[in-house]
Coordinates of N, CA and C and ligand atoms in Angstrom, one line a residue:
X1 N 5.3 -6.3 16.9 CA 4.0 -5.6 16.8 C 3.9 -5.1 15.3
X2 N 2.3 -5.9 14.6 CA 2.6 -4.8 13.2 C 2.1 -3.6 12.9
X3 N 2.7 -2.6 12.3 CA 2.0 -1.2 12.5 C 1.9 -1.3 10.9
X4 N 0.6 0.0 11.3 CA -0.4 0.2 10.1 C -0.4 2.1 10.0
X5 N -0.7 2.3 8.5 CA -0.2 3.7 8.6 C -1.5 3.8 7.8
X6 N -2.6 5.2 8.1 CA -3.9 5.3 8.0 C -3.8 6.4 7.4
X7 N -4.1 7.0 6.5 CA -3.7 8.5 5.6 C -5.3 8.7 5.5
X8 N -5.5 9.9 6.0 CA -7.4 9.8 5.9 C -7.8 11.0 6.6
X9 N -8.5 12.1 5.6 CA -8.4 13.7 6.6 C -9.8 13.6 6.9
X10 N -10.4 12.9 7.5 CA -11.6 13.1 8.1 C -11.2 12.9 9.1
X11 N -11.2 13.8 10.8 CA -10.5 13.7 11.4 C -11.0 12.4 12.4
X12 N -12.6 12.7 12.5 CA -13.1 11.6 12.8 C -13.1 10.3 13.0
X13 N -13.2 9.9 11.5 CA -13.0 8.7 11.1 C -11.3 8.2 11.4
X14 N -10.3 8.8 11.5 CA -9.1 8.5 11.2 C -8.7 8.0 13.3
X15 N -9.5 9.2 13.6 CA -9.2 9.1 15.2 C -9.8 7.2 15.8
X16 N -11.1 7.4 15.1 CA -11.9 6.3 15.2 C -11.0 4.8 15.2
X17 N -10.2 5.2 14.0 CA -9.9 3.5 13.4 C -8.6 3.3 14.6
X18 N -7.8 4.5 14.1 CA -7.1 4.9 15.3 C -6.4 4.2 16.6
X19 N -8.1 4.1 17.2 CA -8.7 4.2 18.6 C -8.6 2.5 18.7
X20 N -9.3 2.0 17.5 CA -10.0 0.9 17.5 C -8.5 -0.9 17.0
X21 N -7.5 0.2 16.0 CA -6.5 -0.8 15.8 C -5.3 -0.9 16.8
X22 N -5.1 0.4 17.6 CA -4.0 0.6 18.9 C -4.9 -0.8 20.1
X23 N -6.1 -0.6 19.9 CA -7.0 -1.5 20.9 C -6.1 -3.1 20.8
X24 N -6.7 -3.0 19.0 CA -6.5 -4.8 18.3 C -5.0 -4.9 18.6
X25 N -4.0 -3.8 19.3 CA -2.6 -4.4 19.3 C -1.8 -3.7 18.5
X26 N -2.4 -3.4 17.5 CA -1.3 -2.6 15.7 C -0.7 -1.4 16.6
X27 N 0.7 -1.5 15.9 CA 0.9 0.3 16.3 C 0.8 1.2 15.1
X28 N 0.0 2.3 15.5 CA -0.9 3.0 14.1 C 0.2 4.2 14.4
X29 N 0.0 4.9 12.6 CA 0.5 5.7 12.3 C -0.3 6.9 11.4
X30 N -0.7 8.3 11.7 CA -1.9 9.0 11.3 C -1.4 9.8 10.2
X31 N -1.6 10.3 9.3 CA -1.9 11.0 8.6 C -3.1 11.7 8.1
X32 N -3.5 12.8 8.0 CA -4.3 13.5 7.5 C -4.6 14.1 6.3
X33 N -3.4 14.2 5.4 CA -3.3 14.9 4.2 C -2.4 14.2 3.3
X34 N -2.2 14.3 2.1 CA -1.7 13.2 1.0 C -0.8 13.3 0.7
X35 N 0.5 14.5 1.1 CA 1.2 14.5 0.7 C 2.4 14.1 2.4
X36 N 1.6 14.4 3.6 CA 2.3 13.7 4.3 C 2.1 12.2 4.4
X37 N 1.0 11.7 4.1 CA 0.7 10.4 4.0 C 2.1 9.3 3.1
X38 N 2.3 10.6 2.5 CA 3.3 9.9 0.9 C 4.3 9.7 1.6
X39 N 4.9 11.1 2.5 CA 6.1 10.9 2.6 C 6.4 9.4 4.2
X40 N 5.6 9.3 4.8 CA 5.4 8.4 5.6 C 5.4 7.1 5.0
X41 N 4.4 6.9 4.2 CA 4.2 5.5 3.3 C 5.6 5.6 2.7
X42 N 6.3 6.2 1.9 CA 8.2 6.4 1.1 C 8.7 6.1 2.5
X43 N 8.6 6.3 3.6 CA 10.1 6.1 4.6 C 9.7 4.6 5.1
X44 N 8.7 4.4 4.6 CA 8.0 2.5 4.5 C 8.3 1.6 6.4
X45 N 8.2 0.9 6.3 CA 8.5 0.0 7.8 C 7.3 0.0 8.1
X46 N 5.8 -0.4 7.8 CA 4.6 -0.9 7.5 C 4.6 -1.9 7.6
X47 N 3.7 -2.4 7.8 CA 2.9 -4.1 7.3 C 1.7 -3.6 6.7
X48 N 1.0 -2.6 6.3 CA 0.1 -2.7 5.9 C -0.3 -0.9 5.6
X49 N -0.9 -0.5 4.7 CA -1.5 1.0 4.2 C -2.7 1.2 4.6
X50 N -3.5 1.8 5.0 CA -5.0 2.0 5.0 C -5.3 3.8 3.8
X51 N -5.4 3.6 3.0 CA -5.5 4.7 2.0 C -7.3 5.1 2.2
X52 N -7.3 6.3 2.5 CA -8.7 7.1 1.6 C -7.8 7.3 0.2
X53 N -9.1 7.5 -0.8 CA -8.7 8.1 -2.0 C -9.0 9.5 -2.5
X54 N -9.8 10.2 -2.1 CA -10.3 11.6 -1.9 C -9.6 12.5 -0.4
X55 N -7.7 13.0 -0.6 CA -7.2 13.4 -0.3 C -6.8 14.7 -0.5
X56 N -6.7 16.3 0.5 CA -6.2 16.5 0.3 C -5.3 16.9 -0.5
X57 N -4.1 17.5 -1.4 CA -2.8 17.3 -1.8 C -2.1 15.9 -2.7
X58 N -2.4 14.9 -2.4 CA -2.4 13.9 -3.5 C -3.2 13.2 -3.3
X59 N -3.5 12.1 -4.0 CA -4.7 11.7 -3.9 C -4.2 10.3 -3.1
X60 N -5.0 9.0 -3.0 CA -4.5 8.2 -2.2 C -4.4 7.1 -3.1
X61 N -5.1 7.5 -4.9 CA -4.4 6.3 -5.7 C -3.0 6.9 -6.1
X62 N -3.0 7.8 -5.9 CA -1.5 8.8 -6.7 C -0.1 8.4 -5.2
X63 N -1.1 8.1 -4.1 CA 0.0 7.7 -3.2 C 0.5 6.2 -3.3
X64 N -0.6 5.3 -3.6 CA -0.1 3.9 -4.2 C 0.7 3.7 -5.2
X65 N 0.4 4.5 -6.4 CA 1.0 4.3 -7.4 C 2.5 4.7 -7.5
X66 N 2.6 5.9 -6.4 CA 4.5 5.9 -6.3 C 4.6 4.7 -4.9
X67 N 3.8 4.8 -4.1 CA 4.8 3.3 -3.4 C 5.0 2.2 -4.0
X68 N 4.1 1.8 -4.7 CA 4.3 0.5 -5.5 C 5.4 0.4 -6.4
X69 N 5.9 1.7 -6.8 CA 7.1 1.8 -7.9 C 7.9 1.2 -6.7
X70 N 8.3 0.6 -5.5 CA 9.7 -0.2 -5.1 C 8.7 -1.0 -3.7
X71 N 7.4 -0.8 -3.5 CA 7.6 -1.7 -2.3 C 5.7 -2.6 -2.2
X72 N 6.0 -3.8 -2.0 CA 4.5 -4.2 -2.5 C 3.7 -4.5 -0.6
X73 N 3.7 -3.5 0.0 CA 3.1 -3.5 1.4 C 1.6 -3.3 0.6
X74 N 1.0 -4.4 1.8 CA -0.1 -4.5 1.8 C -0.5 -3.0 1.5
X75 N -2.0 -3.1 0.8 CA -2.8 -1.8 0.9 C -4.0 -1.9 0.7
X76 N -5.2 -1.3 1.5 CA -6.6 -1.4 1.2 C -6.6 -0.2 1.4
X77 N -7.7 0.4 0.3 CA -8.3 1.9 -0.2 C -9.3 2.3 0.8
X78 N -10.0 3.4 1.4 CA -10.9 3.6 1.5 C -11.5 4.3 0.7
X79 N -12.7 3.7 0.0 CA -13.6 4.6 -1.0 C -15.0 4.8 -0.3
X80 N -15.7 6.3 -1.3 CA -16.6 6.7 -1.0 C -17.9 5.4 -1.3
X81 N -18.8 5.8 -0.9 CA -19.9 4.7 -1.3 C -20.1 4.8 -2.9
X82 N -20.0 3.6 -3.5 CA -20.3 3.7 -4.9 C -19.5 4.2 -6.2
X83 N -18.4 4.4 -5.6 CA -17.0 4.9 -6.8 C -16.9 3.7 -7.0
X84 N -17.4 3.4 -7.8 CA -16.5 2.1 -8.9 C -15.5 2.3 -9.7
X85 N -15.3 3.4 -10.1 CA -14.1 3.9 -10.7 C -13.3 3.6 -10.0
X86 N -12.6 4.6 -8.7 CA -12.2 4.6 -7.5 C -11.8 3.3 -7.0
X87 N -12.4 2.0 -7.2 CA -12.1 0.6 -6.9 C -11.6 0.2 -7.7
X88 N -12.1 0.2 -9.0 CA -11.3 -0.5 -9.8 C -9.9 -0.1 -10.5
X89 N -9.7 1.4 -10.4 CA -8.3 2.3 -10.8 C -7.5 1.4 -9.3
X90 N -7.9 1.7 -8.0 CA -7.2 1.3 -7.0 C -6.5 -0.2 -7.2
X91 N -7.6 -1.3 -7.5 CA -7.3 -2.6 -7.7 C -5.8 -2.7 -9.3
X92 N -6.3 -1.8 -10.0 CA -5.4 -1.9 -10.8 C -4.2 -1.6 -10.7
X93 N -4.1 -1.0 -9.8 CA -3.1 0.3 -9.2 C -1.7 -1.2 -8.7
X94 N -3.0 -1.8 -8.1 CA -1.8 -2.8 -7.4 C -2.6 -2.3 -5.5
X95 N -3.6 -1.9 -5.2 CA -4.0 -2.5 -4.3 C -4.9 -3.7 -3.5
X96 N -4.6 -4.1 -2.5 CA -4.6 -5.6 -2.2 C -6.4 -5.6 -2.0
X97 N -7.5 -4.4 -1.7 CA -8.8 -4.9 -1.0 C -9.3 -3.4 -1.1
X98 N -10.6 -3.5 -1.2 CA -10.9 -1.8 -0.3 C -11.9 -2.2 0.5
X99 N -12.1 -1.1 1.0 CA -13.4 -1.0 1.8 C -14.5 0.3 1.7
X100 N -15.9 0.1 1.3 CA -16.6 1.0 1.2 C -16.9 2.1 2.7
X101 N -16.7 2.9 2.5 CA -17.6 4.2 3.5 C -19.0 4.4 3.7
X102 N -19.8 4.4 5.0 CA -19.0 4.1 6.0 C -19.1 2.4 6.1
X103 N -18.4 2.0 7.1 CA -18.2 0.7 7.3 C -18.2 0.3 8.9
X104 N -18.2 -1.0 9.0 CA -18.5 -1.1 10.0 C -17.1 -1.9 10.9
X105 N -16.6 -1.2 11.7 CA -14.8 -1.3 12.4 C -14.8 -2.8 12.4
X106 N -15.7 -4.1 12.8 CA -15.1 -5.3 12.8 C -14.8 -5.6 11.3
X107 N -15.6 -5.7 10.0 CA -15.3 -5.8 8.9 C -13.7 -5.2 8.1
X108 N -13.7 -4.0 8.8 CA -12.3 -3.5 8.7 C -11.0 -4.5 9.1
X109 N -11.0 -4.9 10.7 CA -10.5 -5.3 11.2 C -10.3 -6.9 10.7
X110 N -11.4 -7.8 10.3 CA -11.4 -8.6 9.2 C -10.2 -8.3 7.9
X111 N -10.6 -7.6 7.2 CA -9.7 -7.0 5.6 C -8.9 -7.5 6.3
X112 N -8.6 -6.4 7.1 CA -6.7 -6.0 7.7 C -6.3 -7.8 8.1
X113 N -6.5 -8.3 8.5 CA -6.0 -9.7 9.2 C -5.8 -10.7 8.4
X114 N -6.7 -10.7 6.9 CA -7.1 -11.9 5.9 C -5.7 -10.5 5.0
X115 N -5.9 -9.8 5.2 CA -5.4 -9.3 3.9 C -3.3 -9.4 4.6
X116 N -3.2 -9.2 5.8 CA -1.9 -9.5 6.6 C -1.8 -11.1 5.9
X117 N -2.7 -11.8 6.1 CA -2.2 -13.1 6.6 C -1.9 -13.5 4.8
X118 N -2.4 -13.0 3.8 CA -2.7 -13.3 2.7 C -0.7 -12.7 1.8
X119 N -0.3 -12.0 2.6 CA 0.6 -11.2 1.7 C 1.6 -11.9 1.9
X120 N 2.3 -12.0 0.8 CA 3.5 -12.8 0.8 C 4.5 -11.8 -0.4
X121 N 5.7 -12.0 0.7 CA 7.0 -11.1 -0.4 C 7.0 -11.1 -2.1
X122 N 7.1 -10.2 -2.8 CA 7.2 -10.4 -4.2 C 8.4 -11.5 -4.6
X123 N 8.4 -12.3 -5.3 CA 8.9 -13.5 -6.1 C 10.4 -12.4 -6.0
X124 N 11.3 -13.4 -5.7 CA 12.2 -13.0 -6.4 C 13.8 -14.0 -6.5
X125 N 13.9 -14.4 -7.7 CA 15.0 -15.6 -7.8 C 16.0 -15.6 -7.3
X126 N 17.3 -14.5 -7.3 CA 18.3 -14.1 -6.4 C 18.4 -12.4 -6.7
X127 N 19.0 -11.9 -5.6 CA 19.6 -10.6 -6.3 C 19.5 -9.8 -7.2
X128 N 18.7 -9.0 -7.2 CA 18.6 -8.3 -9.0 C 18.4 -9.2 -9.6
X129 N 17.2 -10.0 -10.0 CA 17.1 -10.6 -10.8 C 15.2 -11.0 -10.8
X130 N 14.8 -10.1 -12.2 CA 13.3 -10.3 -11.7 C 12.8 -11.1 -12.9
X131 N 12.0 -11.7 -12.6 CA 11.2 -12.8 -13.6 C 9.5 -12.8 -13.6
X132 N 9.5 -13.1 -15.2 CA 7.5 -13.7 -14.9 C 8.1 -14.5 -16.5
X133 N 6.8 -15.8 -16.1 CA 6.6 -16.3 -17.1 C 7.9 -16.9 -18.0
X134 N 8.7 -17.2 -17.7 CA 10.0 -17.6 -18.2 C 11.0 -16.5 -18.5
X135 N 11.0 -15.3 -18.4 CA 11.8 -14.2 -19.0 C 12.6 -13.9 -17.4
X136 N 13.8 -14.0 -17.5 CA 14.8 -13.5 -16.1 C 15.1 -12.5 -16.8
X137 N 15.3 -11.7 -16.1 CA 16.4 -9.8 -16.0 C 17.0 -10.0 -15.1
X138 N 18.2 -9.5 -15.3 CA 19.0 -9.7 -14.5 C 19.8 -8.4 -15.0
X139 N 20.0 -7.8 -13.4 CA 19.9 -6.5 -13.7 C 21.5 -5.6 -13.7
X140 N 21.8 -6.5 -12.0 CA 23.9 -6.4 -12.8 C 24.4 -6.6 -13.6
X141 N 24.2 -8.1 -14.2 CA 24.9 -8.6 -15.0 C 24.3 -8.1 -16.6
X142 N 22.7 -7.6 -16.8 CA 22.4 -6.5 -18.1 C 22.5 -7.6 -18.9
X143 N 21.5 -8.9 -18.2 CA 21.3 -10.1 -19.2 C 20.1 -10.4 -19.2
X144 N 19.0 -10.9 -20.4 CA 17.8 -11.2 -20.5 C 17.8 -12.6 -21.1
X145 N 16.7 -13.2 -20.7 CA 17.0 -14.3 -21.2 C 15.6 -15.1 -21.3
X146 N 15.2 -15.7 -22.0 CA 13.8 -16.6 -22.3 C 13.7 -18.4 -22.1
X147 N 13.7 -19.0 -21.1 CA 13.6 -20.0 -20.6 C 15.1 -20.0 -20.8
X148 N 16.4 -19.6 -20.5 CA 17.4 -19.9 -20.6 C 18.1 -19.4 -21.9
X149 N 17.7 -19.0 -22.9 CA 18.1 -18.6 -23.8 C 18.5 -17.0 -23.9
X150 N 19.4 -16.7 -24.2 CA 19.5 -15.3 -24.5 C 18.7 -13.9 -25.3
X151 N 18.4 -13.3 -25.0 CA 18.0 -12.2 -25.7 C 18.6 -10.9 -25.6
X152 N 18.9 -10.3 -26.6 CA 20.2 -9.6 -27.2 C 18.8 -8.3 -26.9
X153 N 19.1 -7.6 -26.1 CA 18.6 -5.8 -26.2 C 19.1 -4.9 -25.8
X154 N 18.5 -3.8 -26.6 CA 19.0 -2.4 -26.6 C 19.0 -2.0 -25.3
X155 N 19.6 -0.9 -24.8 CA 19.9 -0.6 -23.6 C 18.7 0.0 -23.2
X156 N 17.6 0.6 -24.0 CA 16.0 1.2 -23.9 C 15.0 0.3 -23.6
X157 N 15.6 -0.7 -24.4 CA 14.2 -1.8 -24.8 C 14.6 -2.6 -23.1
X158 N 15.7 -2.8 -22.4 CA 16.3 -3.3 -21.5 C 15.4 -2.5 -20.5
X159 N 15.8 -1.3 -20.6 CA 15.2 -0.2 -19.4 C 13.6 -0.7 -19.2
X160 N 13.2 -0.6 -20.5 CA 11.6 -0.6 -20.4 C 10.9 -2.1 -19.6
X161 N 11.6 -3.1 -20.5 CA 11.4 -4.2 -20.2 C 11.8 -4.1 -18.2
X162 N 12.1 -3.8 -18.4 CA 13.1 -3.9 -16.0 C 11.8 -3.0 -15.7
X163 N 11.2 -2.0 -16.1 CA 10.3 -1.1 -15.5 C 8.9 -2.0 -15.4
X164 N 8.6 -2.5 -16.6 CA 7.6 -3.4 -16.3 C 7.5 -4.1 -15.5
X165 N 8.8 -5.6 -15.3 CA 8.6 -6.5 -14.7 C 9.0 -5.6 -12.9
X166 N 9.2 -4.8 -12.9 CA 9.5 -4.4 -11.3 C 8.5 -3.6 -10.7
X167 N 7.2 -3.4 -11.6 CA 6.0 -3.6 -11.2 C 4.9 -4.0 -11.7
X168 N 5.8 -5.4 -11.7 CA 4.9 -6.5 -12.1 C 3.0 -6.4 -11.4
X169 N 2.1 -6.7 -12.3 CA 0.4 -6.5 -12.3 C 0.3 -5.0 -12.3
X170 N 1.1 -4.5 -12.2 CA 0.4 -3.3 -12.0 C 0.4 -2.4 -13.5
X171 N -0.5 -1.8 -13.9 CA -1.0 -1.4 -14.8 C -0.1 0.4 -15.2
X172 N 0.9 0.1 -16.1 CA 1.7 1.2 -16.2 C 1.3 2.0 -17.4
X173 N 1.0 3.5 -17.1 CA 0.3 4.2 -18.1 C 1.5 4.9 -19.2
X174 N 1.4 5.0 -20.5 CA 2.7 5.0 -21.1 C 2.9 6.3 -20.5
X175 N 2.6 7.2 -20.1 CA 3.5 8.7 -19.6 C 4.2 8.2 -18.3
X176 N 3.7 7.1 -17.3 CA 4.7 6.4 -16.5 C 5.8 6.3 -16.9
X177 N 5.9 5.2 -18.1 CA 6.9 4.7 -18.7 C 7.5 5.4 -19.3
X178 N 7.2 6.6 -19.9 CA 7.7 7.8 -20.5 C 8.6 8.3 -19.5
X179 N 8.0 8.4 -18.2 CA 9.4 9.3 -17.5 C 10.2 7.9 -16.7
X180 N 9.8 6.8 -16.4 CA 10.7 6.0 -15.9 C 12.3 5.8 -17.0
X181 N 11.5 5.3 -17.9 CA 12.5 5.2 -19.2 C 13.3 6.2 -19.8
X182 N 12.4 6.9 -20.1 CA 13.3 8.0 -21.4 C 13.5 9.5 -20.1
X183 N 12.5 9.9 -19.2 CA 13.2 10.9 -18.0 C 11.7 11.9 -19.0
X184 N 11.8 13.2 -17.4 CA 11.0 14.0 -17.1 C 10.7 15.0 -18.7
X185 N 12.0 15.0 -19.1 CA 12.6 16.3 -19.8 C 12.4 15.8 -21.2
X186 N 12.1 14.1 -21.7 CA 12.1 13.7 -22.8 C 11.2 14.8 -23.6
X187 N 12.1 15.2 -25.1 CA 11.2 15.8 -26.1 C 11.2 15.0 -27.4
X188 N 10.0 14.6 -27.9 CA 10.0 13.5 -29.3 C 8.7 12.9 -29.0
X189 N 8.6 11.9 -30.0 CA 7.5 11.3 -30.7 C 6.8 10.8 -29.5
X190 N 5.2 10.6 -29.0 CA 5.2 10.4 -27.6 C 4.5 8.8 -28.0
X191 N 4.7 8.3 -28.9 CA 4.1 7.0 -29.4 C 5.8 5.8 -29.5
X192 N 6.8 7.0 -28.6 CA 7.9 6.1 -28.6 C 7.7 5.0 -27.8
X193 N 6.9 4.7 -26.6 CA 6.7 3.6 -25.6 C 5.8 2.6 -26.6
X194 N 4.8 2.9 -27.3 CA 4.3 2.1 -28.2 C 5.4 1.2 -28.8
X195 N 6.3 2.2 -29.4 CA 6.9 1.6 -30.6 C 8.1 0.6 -30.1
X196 N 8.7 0.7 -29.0 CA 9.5 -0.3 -27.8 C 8.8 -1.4 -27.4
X197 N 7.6 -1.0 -26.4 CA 6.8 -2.4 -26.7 C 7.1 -3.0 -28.0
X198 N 6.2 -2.9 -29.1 CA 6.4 -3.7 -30.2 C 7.9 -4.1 -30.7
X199 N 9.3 -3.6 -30.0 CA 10.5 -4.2 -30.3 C 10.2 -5.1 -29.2
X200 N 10.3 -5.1 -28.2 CA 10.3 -6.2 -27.0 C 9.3 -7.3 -27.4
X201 N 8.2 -6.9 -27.8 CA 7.3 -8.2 -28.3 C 7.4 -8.8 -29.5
X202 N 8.6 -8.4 -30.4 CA 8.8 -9.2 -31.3 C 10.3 -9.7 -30.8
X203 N 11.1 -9.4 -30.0 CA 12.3 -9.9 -29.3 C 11.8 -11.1 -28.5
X204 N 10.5 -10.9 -27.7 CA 10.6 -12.3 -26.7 C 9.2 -12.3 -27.2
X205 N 7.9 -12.1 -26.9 CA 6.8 -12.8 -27.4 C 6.3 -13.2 -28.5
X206 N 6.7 -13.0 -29.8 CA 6.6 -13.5 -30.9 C 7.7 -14.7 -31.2
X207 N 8.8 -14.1 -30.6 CA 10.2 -15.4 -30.7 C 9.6 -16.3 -29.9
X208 N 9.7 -16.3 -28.9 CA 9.2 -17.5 -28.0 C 7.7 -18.1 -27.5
X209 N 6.9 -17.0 -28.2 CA 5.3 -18.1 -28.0 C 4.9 -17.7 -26.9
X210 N 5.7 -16.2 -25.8 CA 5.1 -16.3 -24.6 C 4.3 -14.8 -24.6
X211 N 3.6 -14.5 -23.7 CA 2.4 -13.6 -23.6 C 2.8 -12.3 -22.5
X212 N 4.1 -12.1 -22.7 CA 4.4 -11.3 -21.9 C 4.0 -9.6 -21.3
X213 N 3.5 -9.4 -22.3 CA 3.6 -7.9 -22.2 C 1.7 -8.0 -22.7
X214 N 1.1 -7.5 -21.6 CA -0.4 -7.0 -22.3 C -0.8 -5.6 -22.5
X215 N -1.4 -5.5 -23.5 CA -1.9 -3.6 -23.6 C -3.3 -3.9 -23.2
X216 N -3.6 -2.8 -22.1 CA -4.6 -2.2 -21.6 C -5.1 -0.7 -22.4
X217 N -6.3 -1.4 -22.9 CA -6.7 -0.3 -23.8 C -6.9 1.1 -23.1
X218 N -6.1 1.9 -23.6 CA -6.4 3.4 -23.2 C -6.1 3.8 -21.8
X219 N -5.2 3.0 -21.6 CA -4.1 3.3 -20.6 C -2.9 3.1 -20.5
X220 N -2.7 1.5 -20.7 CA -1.0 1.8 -20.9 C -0.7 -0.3 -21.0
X221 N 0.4 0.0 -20.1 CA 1.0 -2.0 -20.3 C 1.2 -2.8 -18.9
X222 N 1.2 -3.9 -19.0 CA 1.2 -4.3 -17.5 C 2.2 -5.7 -18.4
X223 N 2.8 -6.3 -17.4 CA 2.9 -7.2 -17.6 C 2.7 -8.2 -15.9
X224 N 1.9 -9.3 -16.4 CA 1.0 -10.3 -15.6 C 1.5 -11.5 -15.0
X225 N 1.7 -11.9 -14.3 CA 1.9 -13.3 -13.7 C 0.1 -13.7 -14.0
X226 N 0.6 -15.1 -14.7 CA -0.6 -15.9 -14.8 C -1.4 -16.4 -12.9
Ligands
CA1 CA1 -11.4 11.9 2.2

């Protein structure tokens, strides 16, 4: 049976979908506020998220954005009518669909089924070892390498580079990367994540001709599967 975990403090609406995906078969899982939403979505065993984004205690892109740091389960947003913002921060986020408010339960039930049938495990070559675009990490062994070739990095430029690729499309804001990499407590130059990028892109994208690392103006870095 796949179960679906619904984070959404309208009590109504949440009872509703509820009502209507225990019907379709799913075994549902309720949340009402964002920060229990969080902790349910983190103990994971899903097939699928149903996020509001106007939560509550966290918000429900702030709930995506830490599941996504280790686990790529389906997720469709629920947004207000007409937040475009809201849709497109979500999509960037690394969520899979949304759906506008209110809506109508078969279209939902649609998403959910095309969006199930659509998801396939994140890529992954063997064991600790993540790739895009010819670059392997390899994360035991603390080896990088470019179509087979070696590349020689700093144990930072290493960190940063693993933080990207392990969430891979999803759009990392440098204060992300700031506490993944350097930690909570870092004090110094805050243009340090800039200045690592530009070592990594002259270590593998300028060495090798490949397009690895993109800057997203006025937010931060992603790196992309074509
Ligand atoms: Ca709400």
């Amino acid at each position: 049976m796949q179960k679906i975990l619904i984070v959404e403090d309208e009590e109504k609406i949440a009872r509703f979908v509820e009502l209507e995906l225990t019907h379709e078969g799913y075994a549902v899982e309720k949340a009402t506020d964002g920060r229990r939403g969080l902790e349910l979505a983190e103990q994971g065993g899903f097939d699928l998220l149903l996020l509001d984004i106007m939560l509550p205690g966290i918000s429900g892109i702030e709930i995506l954005r830490r599941v996504r740091r280790e686990s790529d389960v389906p997720v469709i947003m629920l947004t207000a009518r007409d937040a475009v913002m809201d849709k497109v921060s979500g999509l960037d986020m690394g969520a899979d669909d949304y759906i506008t408010k209110p809506f109508a339960i078969e279209e939902l039930l649609a998403r959910i089924r095309v969006t199930l049938r659509n998801h396939k495990p994140a890529e992954k070559t063997a064991a600790g070892v993540l790739s895009c675009k010819g670059v392997t990490l390899d994360a035991d062994r603390f080896k990088v390498a470019c179509g087979g070739v070696p590349v020689e990095l700093t144990a930072k430029e290493f960190a940063l580079l693993q933080t990207l690729l392990q969430n891979k499309n999803i759009v990392m804001s440098r204060n992300t990367l700031l506490e993944n990499v350097w930690g909570y407590d870092y004090v110094g130059e805050t243009n340090i994540v800039d200045v690592y990028v530009r070592y990594l892109r002259q270590k593998i994208d300028e060495k090798f001709g490949v397009k690895l690392i993109s800057t997203v103006r006025g937010v931060g870095y992603v790196v992309k599967e074509d």
